[in-house]
Amino acid sequence: MALMGQMMQMPLLISSLIKHAARHSGDTEIVSKRVEGDIHRYTWADAERRSRQVAQALAALGLQAGDRVATLAWNGYRHLEIYYGASGSGLVCHTINPRLFPEQIAWIANDAADAVLCFDCTFLPLVEKLCEHMKSVRHFVLMTDRAHMPAQTGIPNLLCYEELVEAQDGDFIWPEFDENTASSICYTSGTTGHPKGAVYSHRSTVLHAFASAMPDAMAMSAKDVVLPVVPMFHVNAWGLPYSGALVGCKLVLPGPHLDGKSLYELFENEQVNYSAGVPTVWLGLLTYVKQNELKFSSFKRTVIGGSACPPAMMRTLEDDYGVEVIHAWGMTELSPLGTLSKLKAKHLQLPPEAQHRLLEKQGKVIYGIDMEIVDDDGHPLPWDGQASGNLVVRGPWVIQSYFGQAQSPLLQIPGKGEWFPTGDVATIDADAFMQITDRSKDVIKSGGEWISSIDLENIAMAHPAVHEAAAIAIAHPKWDERPLLVVVKKPGAEVTREALLAFYEGRIAKWQIPDDVAFVTEIPHTATGKIQKLKLREQFSGYKLPAAVSG
Amino acid sequence: MALMGQMMQMPLLISSLIKHAARHSGDTEIVSKRVEGDIHRYTWADAERRSRQVAQALAALGLQAGDRVATLAWNGYRHLEIYYGASGSGLVCHTINPRLFPEQIAWIANDAADAVLCFDCTFLPLVEKLCEHMKSVRHFVLMTDRAHMPAQTGIPNLLCYEELVEAQDGDFIWPEFDENTASSICYTSGTTGHPKGAVYSHRSTVLHAFASAMPDAMAMSAKDVVLPVVPMFHVNAWGLPYSGALVGCKLVLPGPHLDGKSLYELFENEQVNYSAGVPTVWLGLLTYVKQNELKFSSFKRTVIGGSACPPAMMRTLEDDYGVEVIHAWGMTELSPLGTLSKLKAKHLQLPPEAQHRLLEKQGKVIYGIDMEIVDDDGHPLPWDGQASGNLVVRGPWVIQSYFGQAQSPLLQIPGKGEWFPTGDVATIDADAFMQITDRSKDVIKSGGEWISSIDLENIAMAHPAVHEAAAIAIAHPKWDERPLLVVVKKPGAEVTREALLAFYEGRIAKWQIPDDVAFVTEIPHTATGKIQKLKLREQFSGYKLPAAVSG
């Protein structure tokens, strides 16, 4: 008969994170750039006390265990209070991405059966338009004080967040319950079909916070001043509101303005040393810094993920600005972190160029996550850095199923259990470094061979005249598909189609070079900053390629 | 009704740590200095395969879930294989401290009802003497190969470890079971009464491994080459065999020889950058390095715990040898880590001396652990850095009860639940930095006031002629107790009683200065390297102090 351990039984609850921060890093600051325009400062001790008031306020509105509290909000302290106040008291925090189409937002709120919707002033017009379509929402709460409440609004019984909070005394003890209870929901911003909800648990969230803060992951400590550019309205800002409490670091929450100038000023004023965001954010910041011949006085490290970071951008950040780039990969269904690129001891003696090539990959899984690459029949492929296959993962912070969907998304691998298919195509090398080569739907299938759209984009991005590039498949009578490169030039820079195509020579196999280049003024992005390939393919659906070079 | 999360259910099992290391750091080395005298090298992939063979071998011996597998062994790869092979297959790994008295070892083996005892060649004479007293042990296994087996022995049916392992094919799948299952047992080396067993679970061990590897804790990564001087026979070498697998670092296991020369050579030959041990180990290493005018070429960081690290030793390691010292506190009942001293962002602007004073404290709790200091009635005391009280802790890797003992060791604090009383006396400052001021039984009670024996020892250790010092209470007719300083001088150094007592002036309140100094050639240590105050007090029990200065 098994012998049981004799250790204290303490569930892994989200409330324990903010209690820890309040007790042991109580005077560490949380600084927010408010929607109202000013800077707000308080501490982890204040945040914990106000989160308890939020928990009381939500209970006073009649919410009960399991009820969903939706948010439409930027990165800010009130959003953080709802994260903890809702989840910590047994409710479910449902962050909605405000960059989705209005119809999708209403659809998501109805699908999740949200009971309350809390939103920033920015989204007042949006909610005024949508409120009548949100059937389950019983209370609309504007996340501001009385002075900023609208005189008139079409939203029935609109409540004021600060009034709700201030009506409570904070005399509230965080409840204990099963750590597998749902803590939060995030919908994937799918490009096709309806969005699907990932339902995180307290356990998965706390374990993810642990794993994500590790030295080989985000390496977070109480010495850091962290500015999450990644939005709290999507995948919990890569867990930073949780891992930040776990390590007790200073948090700087940037609010709605994520342009280069706003970010740069916040970095400098608050002496931010650490950040996290998608590549497009850094594109904007770097452009601003370069144009104004500025330097960073405190910024030292950033995690870049959400989509592959162009190597040229990594080089600029590291070589020109002294900012270490930690390349990461994850997705909504993974809470979101899966891999990060950090060298092993054996790599420390490699020449810098070889180290760079490793760091440009998406890297190693963090403990807890396991991965495989499989062919279209589900058979595992070798870890040789060459074979590319469908990336599948599993672990305690990977989803088992989607909210309200009976059908399992998991893939059974014979003798190896169930895995979540990511929809990414990747290689894994002998050192277990994973590299995304494409989204399975973005790969360009030319004459039975696969061309990685990401490879084509990275080469283009290394050209000094290219601001942003996207490679998409164009139908071709002989080869099925051939690549078209869509390019936004840098302001004032010039480059011809011919020069750009010549730039590929020697950098990739001849047959993989794009057939044509289309110059545009803007490339469409998804709500989470990724290039919208589907929209691009629609835009160029009738595009006629010149006589195929290899045709 | 609560909504449940929809994440994959994966128990936190010890086997998942070594599976992770084998898959993602498969060729990373584990180097062992063998009892047989030579160096053994293999990899995490080898260790995982051999651990599976050990699991099979233990099953072949008839062991069943929950059975205890005892070890009497140094830090080495075979010990590591038993850690994983036993715990990973649902058995319980019971590490016994070979430095205990033989009668205690037999008592512990009987109390734990060990079914198998695996031991290094070093302990053959010991086990020959004890085997007939170990009533429950059905199999004795010598951890060596056939060539090193004794021709004759009094141990019945002595088995050869390598033969057992090689008889198995490794075709074994790590089983899944409840993460609260016992994984291992470690007995406290109590100075009074019988030792008591802490029963760790898979969950507590994995959570401790996570927490201990964090940047503000031991900060372990795949870039590190880690040499645990702390023994695997006590509190799982501070969890390093687990956290080492979790991060996939190179491990260097030093075997039986922990003298300065042996350690120095291993540090240099294997390019160790990171270590962990009790203060006395570093005393030996530093003496050797100093005498031979050596430097470390790779050693950069060490954790020091087990007992308070004298500030003078921290200074020497940091200033003379460039080794960062991470001061830690823990105990068997805490798996063992509770606190580590790392600065917060707010401290980075302090002058170096103020930073040193913080780093000399035992530091902040790692997330998961909470602490309080309470007076003798169990009332919490303020966190002001002044009030000193009994330190109590709780968390998911703190024991709930001792093996086989009905009586709960926990203390109820009104309105705050149950806490484990550590037996340490400490202060906590406003930044949540804890500092041990004494063991509750070692504190010197002079005229109703408490004198910290550790404070007295730290001052003595700062004197250039002092190799080691211990302060103990001597009965006094007027003041109840007065301090006596027991001192071992450095080889060749000279200092008088008067000069040493004069050294205290201005460094501590006059009434706290010891009444006398006794020079000795050696101070007794416990099996885990701590000063044996109980033995010292016995040794000096009839000691006559000179007319008390303040009397």
Coordinates of N, CA, C and O in Angstrom, one line a residue, chain A residues 22-23 65 91 133 145 185 187 199 220 225 228 258 278 280 366 411 428 521 538:
Chain A
A22 N 2.2 41.1 -1.0 CA 1.9 42.1 0.0 C 2.7 42.0 1.2 O 3.1 43.0 1.9
R23 N 2.9 40.7 1.7 CA 3.6 40.5 2.9 C 5.1 40.7 2.8 O 5.7 41.2 3.7
A65 N -19.6 31.8 -6.8 CA -18.5 30.9 -7.2 C -18.7 30.5 -8.7 O -19.8 30.0 -9.0
L91 N -14.3 33.5 -8.3 CA -15.0 33.9 -9.6 C -14.0 33.6 -10.7 O -12.8 33.3 -10.5
H133 N -26.5 43.5 -26.8 CA -26.3 42.2 -27.4 C -25.7 41.2 -26.4 O -25.6 40.0 -26.7
D145 N -13.3 56.7 -11.7 CA -13.9 57.3 -10.6 C -15.1 58.1 -11.0 O -15.4 58.3 -12.2
I185 N -10.5 32.9 -18.1 CA -10.7 32.4 -19.4 C -10.1 33.4 -20.4 O -10.2 34.6 -20.2
Y187 N -10.0 33.8 -24.8 CA -10.4 33.2 -26.1 C -9.3 33.4 -27.1 O -8.6 34.4 -27.0
V199 N -9.7 27.6 -20.6 CA -10.1 27.8 -19.2 C -9.0 27.4 -18.3 O -8.7 26.2 -18.0
M220 N 13.0 36.2 -13.7 CA 12.4 37.4 -12.9 C 12.8 37.4 -11.5 O 12.8 36.3 -10.8
V225 N 12.5 45.7 -12.6 CA 11.4 46.7 -12.9 C 10.9 46.3 -14.2 O 11.5 46.5 -15.3
P228 N 5.3 45.1 -18.7 CA 4.6 44.2 -19.7 C 4.0 45.0 -20.8 O 3.0 45.7 -20.5
L258 N 1.0 52.6 -26.7 CA 2.1 51.7 -26.9 C 3.0 52.1 -28.0 O 3.8 51.3 -28.5
V278 N 5.4 41.6 -28.4 CA 5.5 41.0 -29.7 C 6.5 41.8 -30.6 O 6.7 43.0 -30.3
T280 N 6.3 43.5 -33.3 CA 5.8 44.8 -33.9 C 6.0 45.9 -32.9 O 6.2 47.1 -33.3
I366 N 10.3 24.7 -21.1 CA 10.5 24.9 -19.7 C 10.0 23.6 -19.0 O 9.1 23.0 -19.5
L411 N -4.5 15.2 -29.8 CA -4.1 14.2 -30.7 C -3.4 13.0 -30.0 O -2.6 13.2 -29.1
I428 N 13.3 20.4 -34.3 CA 13.9 20.3 -33.0 C 15.3 19.8 -33.2 O 15.4 18.8 -33.9
T521 N 1.9 50.0 -48.3 CA 2.1 51.0 -47.3 C 1.9 50.4 -45.9 O 2.4 51.0 -44.9
E538 N -6.3 37.1 -48.9 CA -7.5 37.6 -49.5 C -7.2 38.8 -50.4 O -7.6 38.9 -51.5

